[in-house]
Amino acid sequence: MIRVLIVDDERMVCAQLRTILSVAEDLTVVGEAYDGAEAVEAVVRHRPHVVLMDLHMPGVDGLAAIEHIARFPAPPKVVVLTTFDRDGYVLRAMSLGAAGFLLKDTPPEDLIGLVRVAADGHTVLSPAATRRLLTASAGRDAARERALARIADLTDREVEVLGCLGEGLSNAEIARRLHLSEATIKSYVSRMLVKLGLPNRTRAGLLASEAGLPGAGGGRT
């Protein structure tokens, strides 16, 4: 019997999934959780084989729960349930150890089959979700390349400062991290904004995130 845990902050979604899965004689829903913290506790309590995990929940979200569950000895297979309002979250979930992802409107018979596939240790990628994720990933890669090209003329120190802006640090916090004076950091920021043609530090921080700078979502290549 394949033991399944359902995690979603919408109780109606949990009820619908439970109803769908109850049709299969080899699947049993052992519990429900409504945020990431409850999900971690439920995994310890129920020892499921498969966890169907929503990502966007109040309190502790699905990403934090996936990261925590992945550290358990012999963790269950976590399959992300998504509506693809934020594809980047799905990519992050996969990097944290999720076994795959399904759209919430996956047909019942497909959902049951894919839960079985996940329980067998295989990656679960529904065709419709895969196409949408690949399209989104290609768009993000192109945006990152454009951002990297835009900051190519910055000095190494300016890139460090830009990465700190991507973390939302103040001039004082950047100064402490880089062991420079606050006045020096202010000068770096002003000069960098002019070089990049940006109106303010908030826009600079967003550019740092798009480029994947350290502290702002990745490393520079």
Tab-separated table of C-alpha atoms in Angstrom:
chain	number	residue	atom	x	y	z
A	1	MET	CA	0.000	0.000	0.000
A	2	ILE	CA	1.390	3.405	-1.019
A	3	ARG	CA	1.024	5.904	1.813
A	4	VAL	CA	0.291	9.476	0.661
A	5	LEU	CA	0.380	12.761	2.586
A	6	ILE	CA	-1.451	15.777	1.108
A	7	VAL	CA	-0.166	19.282	1.911
A	8	ASP	CA	-2.174	22.338	0.823
A	9	ASP	CA	-3.506	25.344	2.721
A	10	GLU	CA	-6.835	25.037	0.874
A	11	ARG	CA	-8.803	22.331	2.660
A	12	MET	CA	-11.096	21.879	-0.332
A	13	VAL	CA	-8.081	20.980	-2.479
A	14	CYS	CA	-7.014	18.423	0.121
A	15	ALA	CA	-10.521	16.948	0.158
A	16	GLN	CA	-10.617	16.718	-3.636
A	17	LEU	CA	-7.235	15.007	-3.791
A	18	ARG	CA	-8.231	12.588	-1.031
A	19	THR	CA	-11.383	11.682	-2.976
A	20	ILE	CA	-9.420	11.102	-6.181
A	21	LEU	CA	-6.759	8.954	-4.537
A	22	SER	CA	-9.265	6.896	-2.538
A	23	VAL	CA	-10.441	5.283	-5.788
A	24	ALA	CA	-7.128	3.404	-6.115
A	25	GLU	CA	-6.931	0.237	-4.028
A	26	ASP	CA	-3.155	0.477	-3.681
A	27	LEU	CA	-3.118	4.093	-2.394
A	28	THR	CA	-4.090	5.361	1.036
A	29	VAL	CA	-4.089	8.963	2.252
A	30	VAL	CA	-2.515	8.840	5.709
A	31	GLY	CA	-2.900	12.514	6.531
A	32	GLU	CA	-3.302	16.129	5.517
A	33	ALA	CA	-1.298	19.234	6.445
A	34	TYR	CA	-2.070	22.866	5.796
A	35	ASP	CA	1.342	24.536	5.963
A	36	GLY	CA	5.010	23.571	5.762
A	37	ALA	CA	5.533	23.142	9.504
A	38	GLU	CA	2.563	20.782	9.755
A	39	ALA	CA	3.894	18.913	6.723
A	40	VAL	CA	7.228	18.187	8.392
A	41	GLU	CA	5.468	16.988	11.556
A	42	ALA	CA	3.083	14.845	9.501
A	43	VAL	CA	5.970	13.180	7.660
A	44	VAL	CA	7.512	12.192	10.991
A	45	ARG	CA	4.157	10.986	12.328
A	46	HIS	CA	2.748	9.145	9.303
A	47	ARG	CA	5.869	8.023	7.385
A	48	PRO	CA	4.319	8.474	3.930
A	49	HIS	CA	5.897	7.157	0.762
A	50	VAL	CA	4.745	10.161	-1.291
A	51	VAL	CA	3.988	13.759	-0.277
A	52	LEU	CA	1.865	15.952	-2.557
A	53	MET	CA	3.141	19.431	-1.633
A	54	ASP	CA	1.719	22.853	-2.431
A	55	LEU	CA	4.371	25.596	-2.474
A	56	HIS	CA	2.498	28.794	-1.637
A	57	MET	CA	1.177	28.530	1.913
A	58	PRO	CA	1.040	30.977	4.822
A	59	GLY	CA	3.599	30.551	7.583
A	60	VAL	CA	6.205	27.979	6.557
A	61	ASP	CA	5.966	27.516	2.794
A	62	GLY	CA	6.461	24.408	0.702
A	63	LEU	CA	10.052	25.221	-0.247
A	64	ALA	CA	11.167	25.316	3.388
A	65	ALA	CA	9.293	22.082	4.081
A	66	ILE	CA	10.882	20.303	1.106
A	67	GLU	CA	14.347	21.380	2.205
A	68	HIS	CA	13.706	20.088	5.734
A	69	ILE	CA	12.145	16.794	4.626
A	70	ALA	CA	15.045	16.096	2.244
A	71	ARG	CA	17.359	15.883	5.270
A	72	PHE	CA	15.432	12.982	6.822
A	73	PRO	CA	16.861	9.460	6.569
A	74	ALA	CA	15.073	7.743	3.661
A	75	PRO	CA	12.788	10.719	3.001
A	76	PRO	CA	9.492	10.323	1.144
A	77	LYS	CA	9.169	11.375	-2.476
A	78	VAL	CA	7.846	14.944	-2.565
A	79	VAL	CA	5.817	15.889	-5.621
A	80	VAL	CA	5.054	19.590	-6.030
A	81	LEU	CA	1.485	20.615	-6.770
A	82	THR	CA	1.482	23.807	-8.790
A	83	THR	CA	-0.772	26.159	-10.699
A	84	PHE	CA	2.349	27.766	-12.250
A	85	ASP	CA	1.746	31.250	-10.985
A	86	ARG	CA	5.443	31.371	-10.162
A	87	ASP	CA	7.488	28.907	-12.186
A	88	GLY	CA	10.720	29.883	-10.464
A	89	TYR	CA	9.453	28.351	-7.249
A	90	VAL	CA	9.068	25.015	-8.991
A	91	LEU	CA	12.661	25.125	-10.244
A	92	ARG	CA	13.810	25.924	-6.711
A	93	ALA	CA	11.770	23.030	-5.318
A	94	MET	CA	13.407	20.620	-7.751
A	95	SER	CA	16.858	21.808	-6.713
A	96	LEU	CA	15.934	21.226	-3.061
A	97	GLY	CA	15.014	17.607	-3.674
A	98	ALA	CA	11.446	17.453	-4.990
A	99	ALA	CA	10.826	14.332	-7.068
A	100	GLY	CA	8.759	16.163	-9.648
A	101	PHE	CA	5.779	18.399	-10.175
A	102	LEU	CA	2.178	18.160	-11.267
A	103	LEU	CA	-0.412	20.726	-12.221
A	104	LYS	CA	-3.299	20.844	-9.765
A	105	ASP	CA	-5.746	20.201	-12.596
A	106	THR	CA	-4.037	16.941	-13.631
A	107	PRO	CA	-6.775	14.449	-14.643
A	108	PRO	CA	-7.606	11.984	-11.811
A	109	GLU	CA	-6.425	8.873	-13.640
A	110	ASP	CA	-3.106	10.568	-14.493
A	111	LEU	CA	-2.658	11.768	-10.917
A	112	ILE	CA	-3.085	8.268	-9.543
A	113	GLY	CA	-0.627	6.831	-12.057
A	114	LEU	CA	1.967	9.517	-11.401
A	115	VAL	CA	1.763	9.004	-7.638
A	116	ARG	CA	2.594	5.358	-8.277
A	117	VAL	CA	5.509	6.404	-10.483
A	118	ALA	CA	6.848	8.669	-7.736
A	119	ALA	CA	6.513	5.917	-5.137
A	120	ASP	CA	8.647	3.681	-7.370
A	121	GLY	CA	11.417	6.254	-7.171
A	122	HIS	CA	11.043	7.890	-10.569
A	123	THR	CA	10.852	11.587	-11.394
A	124	VAL	CA	7.316	12.806	-12.000
A	125	LEU	CA	6.916	15.395	-14.741
A	126	SER	CA	3.505	15.716	-16.315
A	127	PRO	CA	3.809	16.616	-20.038
A	128	ALA	CA	1.803	19.851	-19.818
A	129	ALA	CA	3.761	21.034	-16.784
A	130	THR	CA	7.072	20.151	-18.398
A	131	ARG	CA	6.358	22.218	-21.501
A	132	ARG	CA	5.394	25.227	-19.427
A	133	LEU	CA	8.414	24.890	-17.143
A	134	LEU	CA	10.860	24.606	-20.045
A	135	THR	CA	9.377	27.718	-21.632
A	136	ALA	CA	9.654	29.632	-18.362
A	137	SER	CA	13.198	28.377	-17.765
A	138	ALA	CA	14.314	29.512	-21.214
A	139	GLY	CA	12.895	32.964	-20.529
A	140	ARG	CA	14.749	33.225	-17.221
A	141	ASP	CA	18.016	32.093	-18.810
A	142	ALA	CA	17.695	34.768	-21.481
A	143	ALA	CA	16.936	37.421	-18.843
A	144	ARG	CA	19.987	36.350	-16.844
A	145	GLU	CA	22.238	36.592	-19.890
A	146	ARG	CA	20.956	40.101	-20.607
A	147	ALA	CA	21.557	41.136	-17.000
A	148	LEU	CA	25.083	39.701	-17.004
A	149	ALA	CA	25.881	41.564	-20.224
A	150	ARG	CA	24.590	44.760	-18.674
A	151	ILE	CA	26.930	44.524	-15.648
A	152	ALA	CA	29.957	43.311	-17.615
A	153	ASP	CA	31.711	46.697	-17.408
A	154	LEU	CA	31.476	46.954	-13.623
A	155	THR	CA	34.595	46.438	-11.519
A	156	ASP	CA	34.811	43.441	-9.190
A	157	ARG	CA	34.169	45.685	-6.199
A	158	GLU	CA	31.141	47.247	-7.870
A	159	VAL	CA	29.797	43.767	-8.557
A	160	GLU	CA	30.215	42.929	-4.857
A	161	VAL	CA	28.278	46.040	-3.903
A	162	LEU	CA	25.592	45.272	-6.467
A	163	GLY	CA	25.189	41.782	-5.029
A	164	CYS	CA	24.692	43.304	-1.582
A	165	LEU	CA	21.999	45.573	-2.997
A	166	GLY	CA	20.336	42.414	-4.294
A	167	GLU	CA	20.113	41.245	-0.682
A	168	GLY	CA	18.478	44.518	0.315
A	169	LEU	CA	21.386	45.632	2.526
A	170	SER	CA	21.782	49.261	3.572
A	171	ASN	CA	24.966	51.249	2.910
A	172	ALA	CA	26.001	50.742	6.525
A	173	GLU	CA	25.480	46.975	6.315
A	174	ILE	CA	27.426	46.776	3.052
A	175	ALA	CA	30.236	48.824	4.575
A	176	ARG	CA	30.526	46.411	7.506
A	177	ARG	CA	30.513	43.370	5.239
A	178	LEU	CA	33.140	44.717	2.835
A	179	HIS	CA	35.213	46.457	5.540
A	180	LEU	CA	34.875	49.854	3.882
A	181	SER	CA	33.552	53.188	5.061
A	182	GLU	CA	29.891	54.031	4.576
A	183	ALA	CA	30.913	57.084	2.538
A	184	THR	CA	32.906	54.842	0.188
A	185	ILE	CA	29.920	52.546	-0.288
A	186	LYS	CA	27.667	55.510	-0.997
A	187	SER	CA	30.124	56.620	-3.671
A	188	TYR	CA	30.227	53.124	-5.192
A	189	VAL	CA	26.430	52.963	-5.327
A	190	SER	CA	26.085	56.398	-6.921
A	191	ARG	CA	28.739	55.678	-9.542
A	192	MET	CA	27.269	52.255	-10.282
A	193	LEU	CA	23.778	53.649	-10.819
A	194	VAL	CA	25.177	56.086	-13.352
A	195	LYS	CA	27.097	53.326	-15.167
A	196	LEU	CA	24.019	51.132	-15.350
A	197	GLY	CA	21.612	53.928	-16.153
A	198	LEU	CA	19.359	53.012	-13.240
A	199	PRO	CA	17.236	55.472	-11.240
A	200	ASN	CA	17.656	53.962	-7.764
A	201	ARG	CA	19.150	51.180	-5.633
A	202	THR	CA	15.929	49.161	-5.739
A	203	ARG	CA	16.214	48.761	-9.501
A	204	ALA	CA	19.891	47.880	-9.035
A	205	GLY	CA	18.915	45.168	-6.553
A	206	LEU	CA	16.466	43.694	-9.042
A	207	LEU	CA	19.195	43.647	-11.702
A	208	ALA	CA	21.476	41.821	-9.266
A	209	SER	CA	18.792	39.161	-8.771
A	210	GLU	CA	18.271	38.776	-12.511
A	211	ALA	CA	22.019	38.328	-12.984
A	212	GLY	CA	22.175	35.707	-10.225
A	213	LEU	CA	24.849	37.493	-8.185
A	214	PRO	CA	26.003	35.940	-4.890
A	215	GLY	CA	23.527	36.733	-2.153
A	216	ALA	CA	20.932	37.737	-4.723
A	217	GLY	CA	20.049	34.315	-6.042
A	218	GLY	CA	23.159	32.597	-7.396
A	219	GLY	CA	26.705	33.087	-8.617
A	220	ARG	CA	28.214	35.159	-11.338
A	221	THR	CA	29.641	33.368	-14.352
